[in-house]
Amino acid sequence: MSIALRRHMEAIVPLTDAEFDHILSYFTTKKLKKHQFLVQEGNEVLHEYFVVKGLLKASYTNETGKEHILQFAMEDWWITDYQAYVNQTKATLNIDCLEETTLLCFSAENKKKLCAESHKVEHFSRMKTTSGFVALQQRILTLLNNDAQSRYELLLAQYPLLFQRVPKSLIAAYLGVSRETLSRFSGK
Amino acid sequence: MSIALRRHMEAIVPLTDAEFDHILSYFTTKKLKKHQFLVQEGNEVLHEYFVVKGLLKASYTNETGKEHILQFAMEDWWITDYQAYVNQTKATLNIDCLEETTLLCFSAENKKKLCAESHKVEHFSRMKTTSGFVALQQRILTLLNNDAQSRYELLLAQYPLLFQRVPKSLIAAYLGVSRETLSRFSGK
DNA sequence: CGCGCGATTGAGTAATTTCAAATCTAGTGG
DNA sequence: CCACTAGATTTGAAATTACTCAATCGCGCG
């Protein structure tokens, strides 16, 4: 079950069995059903989560009730309200399950300890964050440079699997388009 | 001159004189005049840059010639084409100076070495990247949630100093708005 | 004085949203 | 197996927002 995490980490840093067991001891497991919330607006965010199985979304809902999706997370992805997790502030995002989900939970405190005691883990974390950073820059450029339709097509090309697991209305909320508009060009 | 870098790093990790001197030995200095390019589309991106003095912009120009600004960087900020720098691919961005600029240059190779040999530097790097990551998520939410005018007002509130150093047309290119549209509500 | 860049203004156009209604679909209970 | 319901998707039409193109304005500098 935690073999997924090991594979995920070993793609960046090699680990001995003992090292991995030690790392794993800093994680706890959590299972959630579809529609359950992992993080709710206004609450503290103590953990970062690694998705072993399932699918979630992190979203912001504004005063007018409109929901914008900041990220999806499926197997081998990490998710949390990073703003709140990093700065130890209250969540502004909601994170909930689109499917039954199994997670490995990494508390900010444990992450800090483990990164301090293990250069390998710190390195792994830096690498992961760096690729996340690059991906976010890419997404910003896509938002700035492309109209709704080409954003849709780019996402479809990049994550075809996502479209089989997520309703189109949520894809729209991720792309920053109304579901009606998205519907109009998903047909072509 | 490099005292700026030291202050910048010591805000996250304490350093002895010897440690800092060692770190600094991995950097080189570069000075550029206004309008000079630091990175050009199609070239290799060997360095990441710390801004000692000055102001730059990193932007993407699409086929139709429209320019979108991914980031500005002024004193104490880092800048490069991260996508290209991290993945060792050709630049898709252009980075040029809006003012006469002094930089400290950190090659990918040196960064790798230094992070490997110094847990402190690796930690510093992770922290910096993490806060950058959070800031980018925030920007994405702003792009998704706010119309042009409120993006303008938010930026003005967050970086008032930027507006004194950067022409409005570039602010527009950063916000993803035409300069005409921005002009229409900058008056109120 | 006049050039040149940046900013503004106006008018028409294109893209997207909103609101409303009609369809379609998957899962549930009888 | 079928009818029914809730959620998801599609479609239409009007309203909005922002864009483009073009012209004008303002100002600092040689």
mmCIF file of N, CA and C in Angstrom, chain A residues 25-118:
data_model
loop_
_atom_site.group_PDB
_atom_site.id
_atom_site.type_symbol
_atom_site.label_atom_id
_atom_site.label_comp_id
_atom_site.label_asym_id
_atom_site.label_seq_id
_atom_site.Cartn_x
_atom_site.Cartn_y
_atom_site.Cartn_z
ATOM 1 N N SER A 25 7.199 5.866 9.054
ATOM 2 C CA SER A 25 6.718 5.984 10.434
ATOM 3 C C SER A 25 6.235 7.404 10.753
ATOM 4 N N TYR A 26 6.583 8.346 9.900
ATOM 5 C CA TYR A 26 6.122 9.725 10.097
ATOM 6 C C TYR A 26 4.768 9.982 9.435
ATOM 7 N N PHE A 27 4.265 8.984 8.748
ATOM 8 C CA PHE A 27 2.978 9.149 8.062
ATOM 9 C C PHE A 27 1.879 8.367 8.776
ATOM 10 N N THR A 28 0.677 8.861 8.611
ATOM 11 C CA THR A 28 -0.475 8.077 9.050
ATOM 12 C C THR A 28 -1.380 7.867 7.839
ATOM 13 N N THR A 29 -2.301 6.927 7.980
ATOM 14 C CA THR A 29 -3.180 6.611 6.857
ATOM 15 C C THR A 29 -4.581 7.143 7.126
ATOM 16 N N LYS A 30 -5.239 7.511 6.049
ATOM 17 C CA LYS A 30 -6.625 7.979 6.189
ATOM 18 C C LYS A 30 -7.425 7.518 4.983
ATOM 19 N N LYS A 31 -8.662 7.086 5.257
ATOM 20 C CA LYS A 31 -9.544 6.697 4.155
ATOM 21 C C LYS A 31 -10.794 7.547 4.198
ATOM 22 N N LEU A 32 -11.202 8.027 3.039
ATOM 23 C CA LEU A 32 -12.404 8.859 2.961
ATOM 24 C C LEU A 32 -13.312 8.339 1.859
ATOM 25 N N LYS A 33 -14.590 8.540 2.060
ATOM 26 C CA LYS A 33 -15.562 8.150 1.028
ATOM 27 C C LYS A 33 -15.811 9.328 0.102
ATOM 28 N N LYS A 34 -16.408 9.009 -1.018
ATOM 29 C CA LYS A 34 -16.809 10.031 -1.977
ATOM 30 C C LYS A 34 -17.619 11.108 -1.252
ATOM 31 N N HIS A 35 -17.347 12.339 -1.599
ATOM 32 C CA HIS A 35 -18.050 13.504 -1.038
ATOM 33 C C HIS A 35 -17.591 13.925 0.354
ATOM 34 N N GLN A 36 -16.716 13.137 0.968
ATOM 35 C CA GLN A 36 -16.219 13.565 2.283
ATOM 36 C C GLN A 36 -15.166 14.663 2.113
ATOM 37 N N PHE A 37 -15.113 15.525 3.123
ATOM 38 C CA PHE A 37 -14.147 16.616 3.095
ATOM 39 C C PHE A 37 -12.857 16.239 3.809
ATOM 40 N N LEU A 38 -11.762 16.635 3.205
ATOM 41 C CA LEU A 38 -10.452 16.416 3.802
ATOM 42 C C LEU A 38 -10.008 17.692 4.505
ATOM 43 N N VAL A 39 -10.308 18.820 3.883
ATOM 44 C CA VAL A 39 -9.974 20.134 4.448
ATOM 45 C C VAL A 39 -11.191 21.014 4.258
ATOM 46 N N GLN A 40 -11.514 21.774 5.291
ATOM 47 C CA GLN A 40 -12.638 22.688 5.138
ATOM 48 C C GLN A 40 -12.236 24.109 5.483
ATOM 49 N N GLU A 41 -12.715 25.016 4.668
ATOM 50 C CA GLU A 41 -12.493 26.442 4.834
ATOM 51 C C GLU A 41 -12.659 26.843 6.300
ATOM 52 N N GLY A 42 -11.691 27.579 6.810
ATOM 53 C CA GLY A 42 -11.793 28.070 8.183
ATOM 54 C C GLY A 42 -11.097 27.187 9.208
ATOM 55 N N ASN A 43 -10.824 25.948 8.842
ATOM 56 C CA ASN A 43 -10.141 25.047 9.781
ATOM 57 C C ASN A 43 -8.625 25.135 9.658
ATOM 58 N N GLU A 44 -7.952 24.602 10.662
ATOM 59 C CA GLU A 44 -6.502 24.507 10.578
ATOM 60 C C GLU A 44 -6.123 23.400 9.599
ATOM 61 N N VAL A 45 -4.957 23.560 8.994
ATOM 62 C CA VAL A 45 -4.491 22.562 8.032
ATOM 63 C C VAL A 45 -3.191 21.989 8.561
ATOM 64 N N LEU A 46 -3.284 20.853 9.195
ATOM 65 C CA LEU A 46 -2.104 20.292 9.852
ATOM 66 C C LEU A 46 -1.303 19.376 8.952
ATOM 67 N N HIS A 47 -1.924 18.881 7.887
ATOM 68 C CA HIS A 47 -1.250 17.868 7.075
ATOM 69 C C HIS A 47 -1.177 18.203 5.598
ATOM 70 N N GLU A 48 -0.223 17.566 5.013
ATOM 71 C CA GLU A 48 -0.117 17.485 3.559
ATOM 72 C C GLU A 48 -0.441 16.029 3.241
ATOM 73 N N TYR A 49 -1.067 15.764 2.088
ATOM 74 C CA TYR A 49 -1.554 14.412 1.830
ATOM 75 C C TYR A 49 -1.018 13.843 0.529
ATOM 76 N N PHE A 50 -0.631 12.598 0.607
ATOM 77 C CA PHE A 50 -0.195 11.868 -0.590
ATOM 78 C C PHE A 50 -1.316 10.914 -0.972
ATOM 79 N N VAL A 51 -1.736 10.984 -2.217
ATOM 80 C CA VAL A 51 -2.877 10.170 -2.643
ATOM 81 C C VAL A 51 -2.408 8.774 -3.067
ATOM 82 N N VAL A 52 -2.801 7.784 -2.287
ATOM 83 C CA VAL A 52 -2.477 6.397 -2.615
ATOM 84 C C VAL A 52 -3.477 5.884 -3.644
ATOM 85 N N LYS A 53 -4.738 6.231 -3.404
ATOM 86 C CA LYS A 53 -5.794 5.764 -4.305
ATOM 87 C C LYS A 53 -6.950 6.738 -4.210
ATOM 88 N N GLY A 54 -7.533 7.056 -5.348
ATOM 89 C CA GLY A 54 -8.695 7.925 -5.331
ATOM 90 C C GLY A 54 -8.460 9.244 -6.048
ATOM 91 N N LEU A 55 -9.327 10.190 -5.799
ATOM 92 C CA LEU A 55 -9.317 11.458 -6.533
ATOM 93 C C LEU A 55 -9.977 12.541 -5.691
ATOM 94 N N LEU A 56 -9.303 13.696 -5.615
ATOM 95 C CA LEU A 56 -9.850 14.812 -4.836
ATOM 96 C C LEU A 56 -9.731 16.102 -5.625
ATOM 97 N N LYS A 57 -10.409 17.109 -5.123
ATOM 98 C CA LYS A 57 -10.247 18.441 -5.697
ATOM 99 C C LYS A 57 -10.062 19.455 -4.576
ATOM 100 N N ALA A 58 -9.243 20.463 -4.844
ATOM 101 C CA ALA A 58 -9.059 21.577 -3.907
ATOM 102 C C ALA A 58 -9.649 22.796 -4.579
ATOM 103 N N SER A 59 -10.560 23.467 -3.914
ATOM 104 C CA SER A 59 -11.238 24.572 -4.580
ATOM 105 C C SER A 59 -11.512 25.734 -3.644
ATOM 106 N N TYR A 60 -11.708 26.877 -4.255
ATOM 107 C CA TYR A 60 -12.049 28.092 -3.524
ATOM 108 C C TYR A 60 -13.440 28.517 -3.954
ATOM 109 N N THR A 61 -14.281 28.795 -2.983
ATOM 110 C CA THR A 61 -15.632 29.250 -3.308
ATOM 111 C C THR A 61 -15.777 30.693 -2.858
ATOM 112 N N ASN A 62 -16.099 31.569 -3.791
ATOM 113 C CA ASN A 62 -16.152 32.993 -3.440
ATOM 114 C C ASN A 62 -17.503 33.381 -2.850
ATOM 115 N N GLU A 63 -17.616 34.657 -2.495
ATOM 116 C CA GLU A 63 -18.812 35.187 -1.835
ATOM 117 C C GLU A 63 -20.080 34.879 -2.628
ATOM 118 N N THR A 64 -19.973 34.928 -3.941
ATOM 119 C CA THR A 64 -21.156 34.710 -4.761
ATOM 120 C C THR A 64 -21.467 33.227 -4.950
ATOM 121 N N GLY A 65 -20.670 32.387 -4.302
ATOM 122 C CA GLY A 65 -20.938 30.950 -4.390
ATOM 123 C C GLY A 65 -20.296 30.262 -5.574
ATOM 124 N N LYS A 66 -19.510 30.983 -6.321
ATOM 125 C CA LYS A 66 -18.871 30.348 -7.469
ATOM 126 C C LYS A 66 -17.606 29.609 -7.038
ATOM 127 N N GLU A 67 -17.481 28.391 -7.511
ATOM 128 C CA GLU A 67 -16.345 27.553 -7.109
ATOM 129 C C GLU A 67 -15.266 27.515 -8.195
ATOM 130 N N HIS A 68 -14.021 27.742 -7.779
ATOM 131 C CA HIS A 68 -12.893 27.634 -8.701
ATOM 132 C C HIS A 68 -11.961 26.552 -8.201
ATOM 133 N N ILE A 69 -11.566 25.672 -9.091
ATOM 134 C CA ILE A 69 -10.732 24.554 -8.666
ATOM 135 C C ILE A 69 -9.256 24.860 -8.868
ATOM 136 N N LEU A 70 -8.518 24.797 -7.780
ATOM 137 C CA LEU A 70 -7.091 25.085 -7.823
ATOM 138 C C LEU A 70 -6.320 23.865 -8.294
ATOM 139 N N GLN A 71 -6.716 22.693 -7.802
ATOM 140 C CA GLN A 71 -6.047 21.494 -8.296
ATOM 141 C C GLN A 71 -6.902 20.258 -8.093
ATOM 142 N N PHE A 72 -6.646 19.282 -8.932
ATOM 143 C CA PHE A 72 -7.138 17.936 -8.697
ATOM 144 C C PHE A 72 -5.952 17.139 -8.176
ATOM 145 N N ALA A 73 -6.213 16.037 -7.519
ATOM 146 C CA ALA A 73 -5.113 15.152 -7.135
ATOM 147 C C ALA A 73 -5.579 13.722 -7.262
ATOM 148 N N MET A 74 -4.833 12.948 -8.037
ATOM 149 C CA MET A 74 -5.114 11.529 -8.070
ATOM 150 C C MET A 74 -3.885 10.754 -7.634
ATOM 151 N N GLU A 75 -3.848 9.475 -7.891
ATOM 152 C CA GLU A 75 -2.787 8.611 -7.399
ATOM 153 C C GLU A 75 -1.388 9.223 -7.624
ATOM 154 N N ASP A 76 -0.600 9.224 -6.583
ATOM 155 C CA ASP A 76 0.784 9.720 -6.611
ATOM 156 C C ASP A 76 0.905 11.240 -6.619
ATOM 157 N N TRP A 77 -0.198 11.930 -6.384
ATOM 158 C CA TRP A 77 -0.119 13.383 -6.277
ATOM 159 C C TRP A 77 -0.197 13.777 -4.809
ATOM 160 N N TRP A 78 0.289 14.974 -4.538
ATOM 161 C CA TRP A 78 0.187 15.544 -3.205
ATOM 162 C C TRP A 78 -0.861 16.630 -3.212
ATOM 163 N N ILE A 79 -1.543 16.775 -2.101
ATOM 164 C CA ILE A 79 -2.549 17.835 -2.033
ATOM 165 C C ILE A 79 -2.709 18.329 -0.606
ATOM 166 N N THR A 80 -2.965 19.622 -0.487
ATOM 167 C CA THR A 80 -3.425 20.231 0.752
ATOM 168 C C THR A 80 -3.742 21.685 0.426
ATOM 169 N N ASP A 81 -4.173 22.447 1.412
ATOM 170 C CA ASP A 81 -4.251 23.886 1.243
ATOM 171 C C ASP A 81 -2.873 24.407 1.624
ATOM 172 N N TYR A 82 -1.987 24.539 0.646
ATOM 173 C CA TYR A 82 -0.589 24.847 0.936
ATOM 174 C C TYR A 82 -0.419 26.199 1.615
ATOM 175 N N GLN A 83 -1.183 27.140 1.157
ATOM 176 C CA GLN A 83 -1.128 28.460 1.790
ATOM 177 C C GLN A 83 -1.311 28.334 3.302
ATOM 178 N N ALA A 84 -2.330 27.603 3.706
ATOM 179 C CA ALA A 84 -2.627 27.448 5.133
ATOM 180 C C ALA A 84 -1.633 26.507 5.813
ATOM 181 N N TYR A 85 -1.246 25.485 5.111
ATOM 182 C CA TYR A 85 -0.326 24.482 5.658
ATOM 183 C C TYR A 85 1.049 25.090 5.919
ATOM 184 N N VAL A 86 1.528 25.849 4.968
ATOM 185 C CA VAL A 86 2.859 26.431 5.076
ATOM 186 C C VAL A 86 2.890 27.551 6.114
ATOM 187 N N ASN A 87 1.872 28.391 6.087
ATOM 188 C CA ASN A 87 1.884 29.550 6.980
ATOM 189 C C ASN A 87 1.136 29.319 8.286
ATOM 190 N N GLN A 88 0.664 28.120 8.479
ATOM 191 C CA GLN A 88 -0.076 27.789 9.709
ATOM 192 C C GLN A 88 -1.242 28.742 9.922
ATOM 193 N N THR A 89 -1.988 28.973 8.864
ATOM 194 C CA THR A 89 -3.179 29.812 8.978
ATOM 195 C C THR A 89 -4.417 28.971 8.665
ATOM 196 N N LYS A 90 -5.576 29.578 8.768
ATOM 197 C CA LYS A 90 -6.814 28.846 8.516
ATOM 198 C C LYS A 90 -6.991 28.590 7.027
ATOM 199 N N ALA A 91 -7.610 27.502 6.715
ATOM 200 C CA ALA A 91 -7.853 27.142 5.321
ATOM 201 C C ALA A 91 -8.782 28.138 4.640
ATOM 202 N N THR A 92 -8.470 28.469 3.401
ATOM 203 C CA THR A 92 -9.409 29.228 2.580
ATOM 204 C C THR A 92 -9.994 28.311 1.513
ATOM 205 N N LEU A 93 -9.396 27.137 1.392
ATOM 206 C CA LEU A 93 -9.861 26.172 0.398
ATOM 207 C C LEU A 93 -10.707 25.085 1.046
ATOM 208 N N ASN A 94 -11.490 24.437 0.223
ATOM 209 C CA ASN A 94 -12.114 23.177 0.606
ATOM 210 C C ASN A 94 -11.483 22.086 -0.239
ATOM 211 N N ILE A 95 -11.231 20.947 0.404
ATOM 212 C CA ILE A 95 -10.731 19.801 -0.355
ATOM 213 C C ILE A 95 -11.656 18.631 -0.070
ATOM 214 N N ASP A 96 -12.194 18.056 -1.142
ATOM 215 C CA ASP A 96 -13.110 16.940 -0.936
ATOM 216 C C ASP A 96 -12.899 15.860 -1.974
ATOM 217 N N CYS A 97 -13.441 14.699 -1.676
ATOM 218 C CA CYS A 97 -13.181 13.514 -2.487
ATOM 219 C C CYS A 97 -14.189 13.356 -3.614
ATOM 220 N N LEU A 98 -13.693 13.116 -4.798
ATOM 221 C CA LEU A 98 -14.563 12.834 -5.938
ATOM 222 C C LEU A 98 -14.765 11.330 -6.074
ATOM 223 N N GLU A 99 -13.938 10.585 -5.336
ATOM 224 C CA GLU A 99 -14.048 9.132 -5.310
ATOM 225 C C GLU A 99 -13.646 8.687 -3.906
ATOM 226 N N GLU A 100 -13.893 7.443 -3.617
ATOM 227 C CA GLU A 100 -13.380 6.883 -2.366
ATOM 228 C C GLU A 100 -11.855 6.976 -2.426
ATOM 229 N N THR A 101 -11.254 7.435 -1.342
ATOM 230 C CA THR A 101 -9.837 7.803 -1.401
ATOM 231 C C THR A 101 -9.023 7.286 -0.218
ATOM 232 N N THR A 102 -7.807 6.852 -0.504
ATOM 233 C CA THR A 102 -6.863 6.458 0.549
ATOM 234 C C THR A 102 -5.658 7.391 0.512
ATOM 235 N N LEU A 103 -5.309 7.920 1.684
ATOM 236 C CA LEU A 103 -4.261 8.929 1.754
ATOM 237 C C LEU A 103 -3.177 8.556 2.749
ATOM 238 N N LEU A 104 -1.996 9.088 2.530
ATOM 239 C CA LEU A 104 -0.956 9.083 3.555
ATOM 240 C C LEU A 104 -0.804 10.516 4.031
ATOM 241 N N CYS A 105 -0.880 10.702 5.345
ATOM 242 C CA CYS A 105 -0.913 12.050 5.914
ATOM 243 C C CYS A 105 0.438 12.403 6.519
ATOM 244 N N PHE A 106 0.912 13.586 6.163
ATOM 245 C CA PHE A 106 2.239 14.034 6.576
ATOM 246 C C PHE A 106 2.046 15.371 7.302
ATOM 247 N N SER A 107 2.214 15.388 8.603
ATOM 248 C CA SER A 107 1.986 16.634 9.323
ATOM 249 C C SER A 107 3.127 17.612 9.068
ATOM 250 N N ALA A 108 2.824 18.889 9.178
ATOM 251 C CA ALA A 108 3.835 19.929 8.968
ATOM 252 C C ALA A 108 4.985 19.723 9.955
ATOM 253 N N GLU A 109 4.622 19.359 11.145
ATOM 254 C CA GLU A 109 5.606 19.122 12.189
ATOM 255 C C GLU A 109 6.527 17.949 11.816
ATOM 256 N N ASN A 110 5.920 16.862 11.392
ATOM 257 C CA ASN A 110 6.732 15.702 10.985
ATOM 258 C C ASN A 110 7.578 15.999 9.762
ATOM 259 N N LYS A 111 7.035 16.773 8.853
ATOM 260 C CA LYS A 111 7.794 17.108 7.656
ATOM 261 C C LYS A 111 9.020 17.920 8.033
ATOM 262 N N LYS A 112 8.812 18.852 8.911
ATOM 263 C CA LYS A 112 9.906 19.696 9.369
ATOM 264 C C LYS A 112 10.990 18.844 10.027
ATOM 265 N N LYS A 113 10.565 17.979 10.931
ATOM 266 C CA LYS A 113 11.524 17.101 11.620
ATOM 267 C C LYS A 113 12.270 16.214 10.644
ATOM 268 N N LEU A 114 11.506 15.569 9.794
ATOM 269 C CA LEU A 114 12.103 14.594 8.888
ATOM 270 C C LEU A 114 13.051 15.270 7.895
ATOM 271 N N CYS A 115 12.654 16.428 7.406
ATOM 272 C CA CYS A 115 13.529 17.161 6.491
ATOM 273 C C CYS A 115 14.805 17.609 7.199
ATOM 274 N N ALA A 116 14.673 17.955 8.479
ATOM 275 C CA ALA A 116 15.848 18.397 9.226
ATOM 276 C C ALA A 116 16.798 17.236 9.479
ATOM 277 N N GLU A 117 16.256 16.087 9.744
ATOM 278 C CA GLU A 117 17.133 14.959 10.069
ATOM 279 C C GLU A 117 17.600 14.193 8.834
ATOM 280 N N SER A 118 16.875 14.341 7.732
ATOM 281 C CA SER A 118 17.246 13.588 6.528
ATOM 282 C C SER A 118 17.424 14.508 5.328
#
